[in-house]
Short mmCIF file of C-alpha atoms in Angstrom, two decimals:
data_model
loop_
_atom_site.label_atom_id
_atom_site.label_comp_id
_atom_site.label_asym_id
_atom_site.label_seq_id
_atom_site.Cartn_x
_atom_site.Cartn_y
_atom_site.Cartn_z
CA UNK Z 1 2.56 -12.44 -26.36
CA UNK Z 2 -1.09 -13.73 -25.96
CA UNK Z 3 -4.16 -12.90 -28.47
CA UNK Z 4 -5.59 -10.70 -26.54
CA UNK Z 5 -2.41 -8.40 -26.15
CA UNK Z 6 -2.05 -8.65 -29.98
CA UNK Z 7 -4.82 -7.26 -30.58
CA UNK Z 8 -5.14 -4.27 -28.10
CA UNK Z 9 -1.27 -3.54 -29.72
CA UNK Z 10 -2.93 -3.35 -33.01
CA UNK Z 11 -5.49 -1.37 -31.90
CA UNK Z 12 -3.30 1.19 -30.30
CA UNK Z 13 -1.08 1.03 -33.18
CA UNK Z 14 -4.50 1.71 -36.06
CA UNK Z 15 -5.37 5.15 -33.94
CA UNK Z 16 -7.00 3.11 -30.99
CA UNK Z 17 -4.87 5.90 -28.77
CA UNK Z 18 -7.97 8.24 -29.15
CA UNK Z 19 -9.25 7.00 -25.56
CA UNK Z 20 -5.56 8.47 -24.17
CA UNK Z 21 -6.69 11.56 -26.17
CA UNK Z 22 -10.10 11.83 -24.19
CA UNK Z 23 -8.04 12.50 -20.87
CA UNK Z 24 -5.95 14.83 -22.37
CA UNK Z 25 -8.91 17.23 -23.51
CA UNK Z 26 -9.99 17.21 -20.12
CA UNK Z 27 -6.76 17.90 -18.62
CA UNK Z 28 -6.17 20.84 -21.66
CA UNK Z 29 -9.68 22.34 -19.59
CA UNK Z 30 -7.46 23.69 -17.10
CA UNK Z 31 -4.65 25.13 -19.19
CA UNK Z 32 -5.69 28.98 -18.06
CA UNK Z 33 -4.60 28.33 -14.90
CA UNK Z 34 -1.53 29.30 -12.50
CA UNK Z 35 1.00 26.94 -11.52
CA UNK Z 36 2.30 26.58 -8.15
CA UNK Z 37 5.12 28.34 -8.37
CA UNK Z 38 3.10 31.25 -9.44
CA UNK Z 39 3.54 31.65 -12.70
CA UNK Z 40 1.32 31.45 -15.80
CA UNK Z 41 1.53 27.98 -18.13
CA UNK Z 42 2.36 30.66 -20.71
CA UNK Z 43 5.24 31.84 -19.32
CA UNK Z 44 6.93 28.65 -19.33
CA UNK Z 45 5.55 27.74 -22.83
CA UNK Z 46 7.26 31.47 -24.23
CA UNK Z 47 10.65 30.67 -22.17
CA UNK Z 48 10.80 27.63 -24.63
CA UNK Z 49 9.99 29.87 -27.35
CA UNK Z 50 12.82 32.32 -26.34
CA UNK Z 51 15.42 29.73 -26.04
CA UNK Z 52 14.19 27.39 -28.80
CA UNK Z 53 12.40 29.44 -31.36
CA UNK Z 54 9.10 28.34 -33.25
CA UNK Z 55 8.54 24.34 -33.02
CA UNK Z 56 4.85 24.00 -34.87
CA UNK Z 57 3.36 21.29 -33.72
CA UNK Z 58 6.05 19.50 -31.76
CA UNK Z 59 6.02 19.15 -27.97
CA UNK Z 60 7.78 22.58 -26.50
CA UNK Z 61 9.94 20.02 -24.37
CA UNK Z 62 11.40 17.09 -25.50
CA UNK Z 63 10.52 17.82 -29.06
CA UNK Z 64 12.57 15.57 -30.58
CA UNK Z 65 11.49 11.58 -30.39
CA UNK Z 66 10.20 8.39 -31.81
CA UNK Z 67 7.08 6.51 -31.29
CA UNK Z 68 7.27 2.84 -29.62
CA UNK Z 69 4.90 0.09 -28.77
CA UNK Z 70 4.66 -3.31 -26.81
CA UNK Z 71 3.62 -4.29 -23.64
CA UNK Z 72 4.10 -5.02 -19.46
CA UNK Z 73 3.88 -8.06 -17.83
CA UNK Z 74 3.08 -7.56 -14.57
CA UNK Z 75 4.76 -10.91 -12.03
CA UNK Z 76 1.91 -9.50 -8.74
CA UNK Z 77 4.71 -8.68 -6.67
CA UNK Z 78 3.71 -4.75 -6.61
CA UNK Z 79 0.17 -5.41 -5.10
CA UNK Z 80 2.04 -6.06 -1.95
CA UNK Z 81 2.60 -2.07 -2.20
CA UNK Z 82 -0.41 -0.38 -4.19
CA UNK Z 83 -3.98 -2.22 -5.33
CA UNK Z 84 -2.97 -0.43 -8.59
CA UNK Z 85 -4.68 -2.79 -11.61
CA UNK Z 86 -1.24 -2.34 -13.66
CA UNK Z 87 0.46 -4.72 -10.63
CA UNK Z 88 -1.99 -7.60 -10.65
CA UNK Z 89 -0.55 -10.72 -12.92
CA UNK Z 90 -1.06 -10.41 -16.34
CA UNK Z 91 -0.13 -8.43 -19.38
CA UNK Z 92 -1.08 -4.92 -20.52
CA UNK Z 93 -0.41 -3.27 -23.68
CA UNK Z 94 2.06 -0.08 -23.86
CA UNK Z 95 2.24 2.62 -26.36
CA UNK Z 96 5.81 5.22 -25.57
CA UNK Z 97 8.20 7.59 -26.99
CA UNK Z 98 11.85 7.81 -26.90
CA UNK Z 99 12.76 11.65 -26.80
CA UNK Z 100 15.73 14.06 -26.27
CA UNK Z 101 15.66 17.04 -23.85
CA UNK Z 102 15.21 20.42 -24.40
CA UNK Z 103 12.45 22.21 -27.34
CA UNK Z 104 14.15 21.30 -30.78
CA UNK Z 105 12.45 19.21 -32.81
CA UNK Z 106 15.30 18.62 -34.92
CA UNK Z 107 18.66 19.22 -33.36
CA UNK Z 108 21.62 16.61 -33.72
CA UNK Z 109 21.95 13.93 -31.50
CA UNK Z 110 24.55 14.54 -28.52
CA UNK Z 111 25.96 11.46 -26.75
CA UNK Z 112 25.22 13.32 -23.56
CA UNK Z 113 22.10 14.47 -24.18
CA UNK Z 114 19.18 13.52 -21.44
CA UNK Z 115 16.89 10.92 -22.74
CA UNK Z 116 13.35 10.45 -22.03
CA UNK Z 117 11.16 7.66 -22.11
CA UNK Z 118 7.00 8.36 -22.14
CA UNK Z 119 5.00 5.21 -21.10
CA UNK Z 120 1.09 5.39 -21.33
CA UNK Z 121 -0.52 2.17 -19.96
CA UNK Z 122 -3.71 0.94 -19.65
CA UNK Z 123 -5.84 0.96 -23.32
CA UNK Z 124 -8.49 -0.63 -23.81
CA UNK Z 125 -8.61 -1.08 -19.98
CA UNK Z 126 -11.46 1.12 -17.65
CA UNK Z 127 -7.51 2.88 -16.35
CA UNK Z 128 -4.72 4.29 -16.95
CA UNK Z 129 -1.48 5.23 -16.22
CA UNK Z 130 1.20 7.49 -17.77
CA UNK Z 131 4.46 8.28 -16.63
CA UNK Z 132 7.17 10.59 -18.01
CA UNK Z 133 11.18 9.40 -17.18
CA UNK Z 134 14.57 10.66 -17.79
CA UNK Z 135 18.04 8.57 -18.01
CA UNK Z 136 19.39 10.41 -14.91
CA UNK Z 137 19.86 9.72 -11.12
CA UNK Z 138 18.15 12.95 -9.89
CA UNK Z 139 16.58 16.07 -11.97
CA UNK Z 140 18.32 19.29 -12.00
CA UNK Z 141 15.43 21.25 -10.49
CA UNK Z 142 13.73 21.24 -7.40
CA UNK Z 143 10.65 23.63 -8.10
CA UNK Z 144 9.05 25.05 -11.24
CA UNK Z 145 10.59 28.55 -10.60
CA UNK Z 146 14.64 26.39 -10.60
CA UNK Z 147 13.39 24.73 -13.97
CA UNK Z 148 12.64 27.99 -15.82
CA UNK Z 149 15.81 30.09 -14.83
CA UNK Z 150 17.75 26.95 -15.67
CA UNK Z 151 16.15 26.73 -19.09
CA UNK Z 152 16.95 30.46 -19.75
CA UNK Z 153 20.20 30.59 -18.26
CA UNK Z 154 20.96 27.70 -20.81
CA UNK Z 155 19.69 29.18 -24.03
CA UNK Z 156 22.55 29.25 -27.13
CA UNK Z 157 24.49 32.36 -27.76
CA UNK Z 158 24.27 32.68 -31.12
CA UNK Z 159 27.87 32.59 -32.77
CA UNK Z 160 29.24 30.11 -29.91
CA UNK Z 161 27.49 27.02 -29.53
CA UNK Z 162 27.40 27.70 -25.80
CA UNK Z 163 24.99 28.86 -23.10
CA UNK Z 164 26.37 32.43 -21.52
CA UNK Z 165 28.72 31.02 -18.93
CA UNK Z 166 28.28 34.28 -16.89
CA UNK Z 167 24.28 33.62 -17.43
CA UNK Z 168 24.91 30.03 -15.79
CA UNK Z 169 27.23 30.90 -12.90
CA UNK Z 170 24.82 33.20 -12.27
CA UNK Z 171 21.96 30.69 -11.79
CA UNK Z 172 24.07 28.29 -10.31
CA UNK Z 173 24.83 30.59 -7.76
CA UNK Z 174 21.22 31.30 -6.98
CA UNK Z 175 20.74 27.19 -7.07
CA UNK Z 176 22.80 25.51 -5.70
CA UNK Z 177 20.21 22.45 -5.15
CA UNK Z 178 21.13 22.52 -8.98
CA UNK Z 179 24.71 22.94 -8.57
CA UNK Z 180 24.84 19.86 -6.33
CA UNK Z 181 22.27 17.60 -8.33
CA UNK Z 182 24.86 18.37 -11.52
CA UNK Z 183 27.55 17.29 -9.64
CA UNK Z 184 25.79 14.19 -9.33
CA UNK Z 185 24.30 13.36 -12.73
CA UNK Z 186 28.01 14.21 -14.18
CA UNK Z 187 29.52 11.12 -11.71
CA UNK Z 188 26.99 8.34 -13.85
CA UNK Z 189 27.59 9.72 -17.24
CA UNK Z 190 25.13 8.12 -19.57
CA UNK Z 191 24.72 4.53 -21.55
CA UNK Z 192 25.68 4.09 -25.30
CA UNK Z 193 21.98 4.35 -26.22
CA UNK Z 194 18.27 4.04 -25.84
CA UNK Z 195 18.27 0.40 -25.23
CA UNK Z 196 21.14 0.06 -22.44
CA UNK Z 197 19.74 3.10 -20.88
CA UNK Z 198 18.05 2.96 -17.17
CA UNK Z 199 14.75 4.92 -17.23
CA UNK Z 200 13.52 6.68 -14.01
CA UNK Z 201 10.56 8.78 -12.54
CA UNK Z 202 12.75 11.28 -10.17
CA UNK Z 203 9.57 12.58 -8.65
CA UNK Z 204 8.11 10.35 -5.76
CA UNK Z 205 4.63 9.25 -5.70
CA UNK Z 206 2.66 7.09 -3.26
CA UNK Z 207 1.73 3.60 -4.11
CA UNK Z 208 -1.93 2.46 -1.60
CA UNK Z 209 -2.42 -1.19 -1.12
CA UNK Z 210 -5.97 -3.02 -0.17
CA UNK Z 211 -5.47 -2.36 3.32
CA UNK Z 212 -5.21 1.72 2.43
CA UNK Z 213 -1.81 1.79 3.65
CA UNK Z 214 0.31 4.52 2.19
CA UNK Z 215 4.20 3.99 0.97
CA UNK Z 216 6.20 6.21 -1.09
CA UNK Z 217 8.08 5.08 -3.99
CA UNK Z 218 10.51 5.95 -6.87
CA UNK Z 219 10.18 3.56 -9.58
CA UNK Z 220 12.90 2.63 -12.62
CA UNK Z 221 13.30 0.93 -15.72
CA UNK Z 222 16.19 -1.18 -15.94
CA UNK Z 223 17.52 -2.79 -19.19
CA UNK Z 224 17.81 -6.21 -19.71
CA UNK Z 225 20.41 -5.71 -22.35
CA UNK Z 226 23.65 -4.44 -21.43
CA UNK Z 227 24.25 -2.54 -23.98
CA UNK Z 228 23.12 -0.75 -27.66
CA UNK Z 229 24.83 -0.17 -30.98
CA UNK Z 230 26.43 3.07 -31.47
CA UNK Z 231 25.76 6.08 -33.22
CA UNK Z 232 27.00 5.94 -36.67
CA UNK Z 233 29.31 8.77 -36.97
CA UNK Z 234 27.76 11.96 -38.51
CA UNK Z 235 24.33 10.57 -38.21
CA UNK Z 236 22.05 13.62 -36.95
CA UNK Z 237 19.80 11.12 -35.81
CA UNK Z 238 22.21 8.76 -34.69
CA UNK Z 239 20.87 7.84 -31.28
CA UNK Z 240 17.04 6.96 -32.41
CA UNK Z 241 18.26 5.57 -35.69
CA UNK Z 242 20.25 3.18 -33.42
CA UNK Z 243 17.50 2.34 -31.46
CA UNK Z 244 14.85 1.34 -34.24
CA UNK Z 245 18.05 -0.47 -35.50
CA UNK Z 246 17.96 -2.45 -32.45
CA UNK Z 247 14.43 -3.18 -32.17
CA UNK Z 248 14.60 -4.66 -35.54
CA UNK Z 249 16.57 -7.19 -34.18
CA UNK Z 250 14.50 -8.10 -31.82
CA UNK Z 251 12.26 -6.83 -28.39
CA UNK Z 252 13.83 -4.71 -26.00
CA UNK Z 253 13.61 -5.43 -21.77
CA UNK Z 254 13.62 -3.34 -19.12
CA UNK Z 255 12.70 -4.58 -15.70
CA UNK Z 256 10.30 -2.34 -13.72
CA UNK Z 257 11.97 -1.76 -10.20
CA UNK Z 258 10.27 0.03 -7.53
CA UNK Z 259 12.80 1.44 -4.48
CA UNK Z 260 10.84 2.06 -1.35
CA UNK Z 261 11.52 5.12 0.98
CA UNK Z 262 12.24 5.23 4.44
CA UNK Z 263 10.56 7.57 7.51
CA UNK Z 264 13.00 10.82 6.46
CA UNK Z 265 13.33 10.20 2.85
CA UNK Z 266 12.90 13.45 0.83
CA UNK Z 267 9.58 13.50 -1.04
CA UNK Z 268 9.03 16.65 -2.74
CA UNK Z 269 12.62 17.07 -3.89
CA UNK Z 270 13.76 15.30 -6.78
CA UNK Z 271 17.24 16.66 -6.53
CA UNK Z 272 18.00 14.73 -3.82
CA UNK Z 273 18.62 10.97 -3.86
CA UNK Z 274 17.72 8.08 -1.72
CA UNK Z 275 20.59 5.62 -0.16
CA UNK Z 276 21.58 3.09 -2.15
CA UNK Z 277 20.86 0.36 0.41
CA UNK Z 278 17.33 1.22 0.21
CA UNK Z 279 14.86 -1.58 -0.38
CA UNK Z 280 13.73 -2.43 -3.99
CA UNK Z 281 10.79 -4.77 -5.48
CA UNK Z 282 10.90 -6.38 -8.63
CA UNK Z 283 7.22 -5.48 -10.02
CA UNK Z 284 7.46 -6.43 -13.52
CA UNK Z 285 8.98 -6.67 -17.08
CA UNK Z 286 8.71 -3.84 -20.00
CA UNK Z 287 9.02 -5.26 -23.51
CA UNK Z 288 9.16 -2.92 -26.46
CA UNK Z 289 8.30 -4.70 -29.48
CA UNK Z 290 8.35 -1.89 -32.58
CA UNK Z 291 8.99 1.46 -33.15
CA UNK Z 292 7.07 4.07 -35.68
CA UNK Z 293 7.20 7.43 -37.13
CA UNK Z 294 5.39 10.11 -34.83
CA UNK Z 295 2.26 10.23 -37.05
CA UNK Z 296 -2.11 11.63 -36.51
CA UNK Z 297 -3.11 8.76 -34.25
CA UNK Z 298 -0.05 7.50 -32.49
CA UNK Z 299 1.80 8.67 -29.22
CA UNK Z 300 2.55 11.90 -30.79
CA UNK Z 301 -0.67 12.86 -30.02
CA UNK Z 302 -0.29 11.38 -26.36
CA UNK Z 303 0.31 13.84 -23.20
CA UNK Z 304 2.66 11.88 -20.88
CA UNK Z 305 0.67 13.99 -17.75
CA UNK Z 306 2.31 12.36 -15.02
CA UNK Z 307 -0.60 12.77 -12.37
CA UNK Z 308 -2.61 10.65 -14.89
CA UNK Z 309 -2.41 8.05 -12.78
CA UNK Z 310 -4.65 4.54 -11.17
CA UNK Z 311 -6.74 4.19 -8.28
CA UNK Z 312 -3.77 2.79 -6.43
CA UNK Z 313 -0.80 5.20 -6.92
CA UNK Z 314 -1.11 9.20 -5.59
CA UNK Z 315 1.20 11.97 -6.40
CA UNK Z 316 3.44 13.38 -3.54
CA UNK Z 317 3.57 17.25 -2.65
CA UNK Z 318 6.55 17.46 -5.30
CA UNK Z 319 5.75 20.90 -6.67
CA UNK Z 320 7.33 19.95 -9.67
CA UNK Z 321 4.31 17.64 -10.46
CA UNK Z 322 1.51 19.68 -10.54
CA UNK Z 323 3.73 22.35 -12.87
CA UNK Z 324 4.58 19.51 -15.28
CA UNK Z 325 1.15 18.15 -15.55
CA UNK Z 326 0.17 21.93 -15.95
CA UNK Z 327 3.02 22.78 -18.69
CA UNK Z 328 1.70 19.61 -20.80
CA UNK Z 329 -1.43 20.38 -20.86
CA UNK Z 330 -0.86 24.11 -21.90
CA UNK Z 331 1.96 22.28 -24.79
CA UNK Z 332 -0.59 19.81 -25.63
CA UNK Z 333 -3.18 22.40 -26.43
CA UNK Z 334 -0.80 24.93 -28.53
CA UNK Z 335 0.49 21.87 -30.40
CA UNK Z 336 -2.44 20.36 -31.12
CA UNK Z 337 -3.58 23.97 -32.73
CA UNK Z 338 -0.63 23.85 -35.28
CA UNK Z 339 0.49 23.01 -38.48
CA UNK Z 340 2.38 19.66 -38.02
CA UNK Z 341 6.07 19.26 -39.73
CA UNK Z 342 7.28 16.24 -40.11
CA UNK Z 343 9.52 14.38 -37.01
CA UNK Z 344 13.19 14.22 -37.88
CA UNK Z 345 13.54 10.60 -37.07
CA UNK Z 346 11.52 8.59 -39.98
CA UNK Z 347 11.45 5.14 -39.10
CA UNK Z 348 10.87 3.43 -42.64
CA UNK Z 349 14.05 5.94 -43.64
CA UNK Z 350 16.76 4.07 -40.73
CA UNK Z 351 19.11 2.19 -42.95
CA UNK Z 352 20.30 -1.48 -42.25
#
């Protein structure tokens, strides 16, 4: 890693994330408005409340998580697609959180729980880009209105561990967009761990090149290693504890691939995949370098908004995107307002 990257990691890492915060305070400006599917921000944020109960100060999805930092070297080849400043040569600093799924900020790890993986580029640089990705092929949902009767249809009955199969058939039968993206998630069951997992953004966006031309793309993160220590048995943390494990040994890789959609390609539904024999640039190479406690001043305090984007990539018509970027704002601004508890993974606590 040069100087100059050293340094910007430092900053981030000594509370230097405040210029992320500045964004977020803008986006929390709109947080009294209606989504596009029509309902309130609050509704969503009191369905989490329903099926979660009270998470002060914690995210109201993906609530659980770890703080990481390092940086993205950029090899040029993605300025072939978008004039986006992340995809000219060089090397950019990177601030991130591994997370679980769903609004508990301290439930037990689950081998088969969906992982997520934050990324907010761009600090101290005049842009920035965040982007919020899950270990799965496609997302269960295809609008807002799917997401929130799957969340409800999925909340514990108390006494069985279990969502309310009837409540789920139910849903399922009323989504079957959902039914089929399931059946497809279960067929790639997931990696060992953080570090052997493949990170995607399910929602397309369009990168815009020099010339204004106008391509839509899916991008990934694809490890470098092939694979990550287990869990150690009865661990309730066992699949972040592994991971700052892990990055004590050393940095972590993930190659940044970018697949490129054809004339036909769905665009505002991530249930539905692209072919496999669609074409895919190598733009670059993730490195993950340390990870931290959630803590005042770190990416706890970061909103992984995924239309915070560059001059360079645009969002698609996905109406998932503008309800997510709407929903974290709304969480962002009720979290920020409470009492903070402290995370269940503590970093400096992770055994040899």
């Amino acid at each position: 890693m040069n100087a100059a990257v050293s340094r910007r990691s430092v900053l981030i890492g000594m509370g230097a994330v405040g210029a992320f915060l500045a964004a977020d305070l803008g986006a929390v400006a709109y947080a009294n408005k209606w989504i596009g599917s029509g309902a309130p921000r609050k509704t969503f944020l009191d369905g989490f409340l329903t099926v979660y109960g009270p998470q002060l100060g914690f995210r109201k999805n993906h609530a659980k998580g770890v703080v990481v930092t390092g940086y993205f070297e950029s090899n040029g080849n993605g300025q072939e697609l978008s004039r986006a400043a992340v995809f000219r040569p060089g090397k950019f600093p990177v601030v991130g959180r591994f997370s679980l799924s769903g609004g508990d900020a301290h439930v037990a790890d689950a081998p088969g729980a969906a992982r997520g993986l934050g990324l907010a580029f761009g600090f101290p640089e005049s842009w920035q880009w965040r982007t919020a990705m899950l270990n799965l092929p496609v997302f269960p949902d295809a609008t807002p209105r799917g997401f929130y009767d799957r969340l409800l249809a999925s909340k514990v009955v108390p006494g069985t561990g279990a969502p309310d199969p009837a409540a789920m058939k139910a849903f399922l039968a009323a989504h079957p967009e959902t039914a089929a993206a399931m059946a497809i998630i279960k067929k790639q069951p997931p990696a060992i761990g953080f570090g052997d997992s493949t990170f995607r953004g399910l929602n397309v966006f369009y990168f815009v090149n020099e010339s204004g031309v106008r391509t839509p793309v899916r991008w990934s993160f694809v490890p470098q290693q092939t694979t990550a220590p287990k869990p150690r048995g009865g661990d309730p943390n066992g699949l972040f504890d592994a991971v700052v494990r892990q990055l004590r040994g050393g940095p972590l890789r993930w190659h940044m691939v970018v697949t490129v959609g054809n004339p036909g390609d769905p665009v505002t539904d991530a249930t539905q995949p692209w072919p496999d024999d669609r074409r895919t640039i190598d733009v670059g190479l993730l490195t993950l370098t340390s990870a931290e406690t959630e803590a005042r001043g770190n990416a706890r305090d970061i909103n992984f908004d995924p239309l915070t984007l560059p001059d360079g990539i645009e969002p698609s018509d996905d109406p998932l995107l503008s309800a997510r970027s709407d929903v974290y704002a709304a969480s962002y601004r009720q979290r920020t307002g409470e009492p903070k508890s402290p995370s269940a993974v503590q970093v400096q606590e992770v055994s040899a």
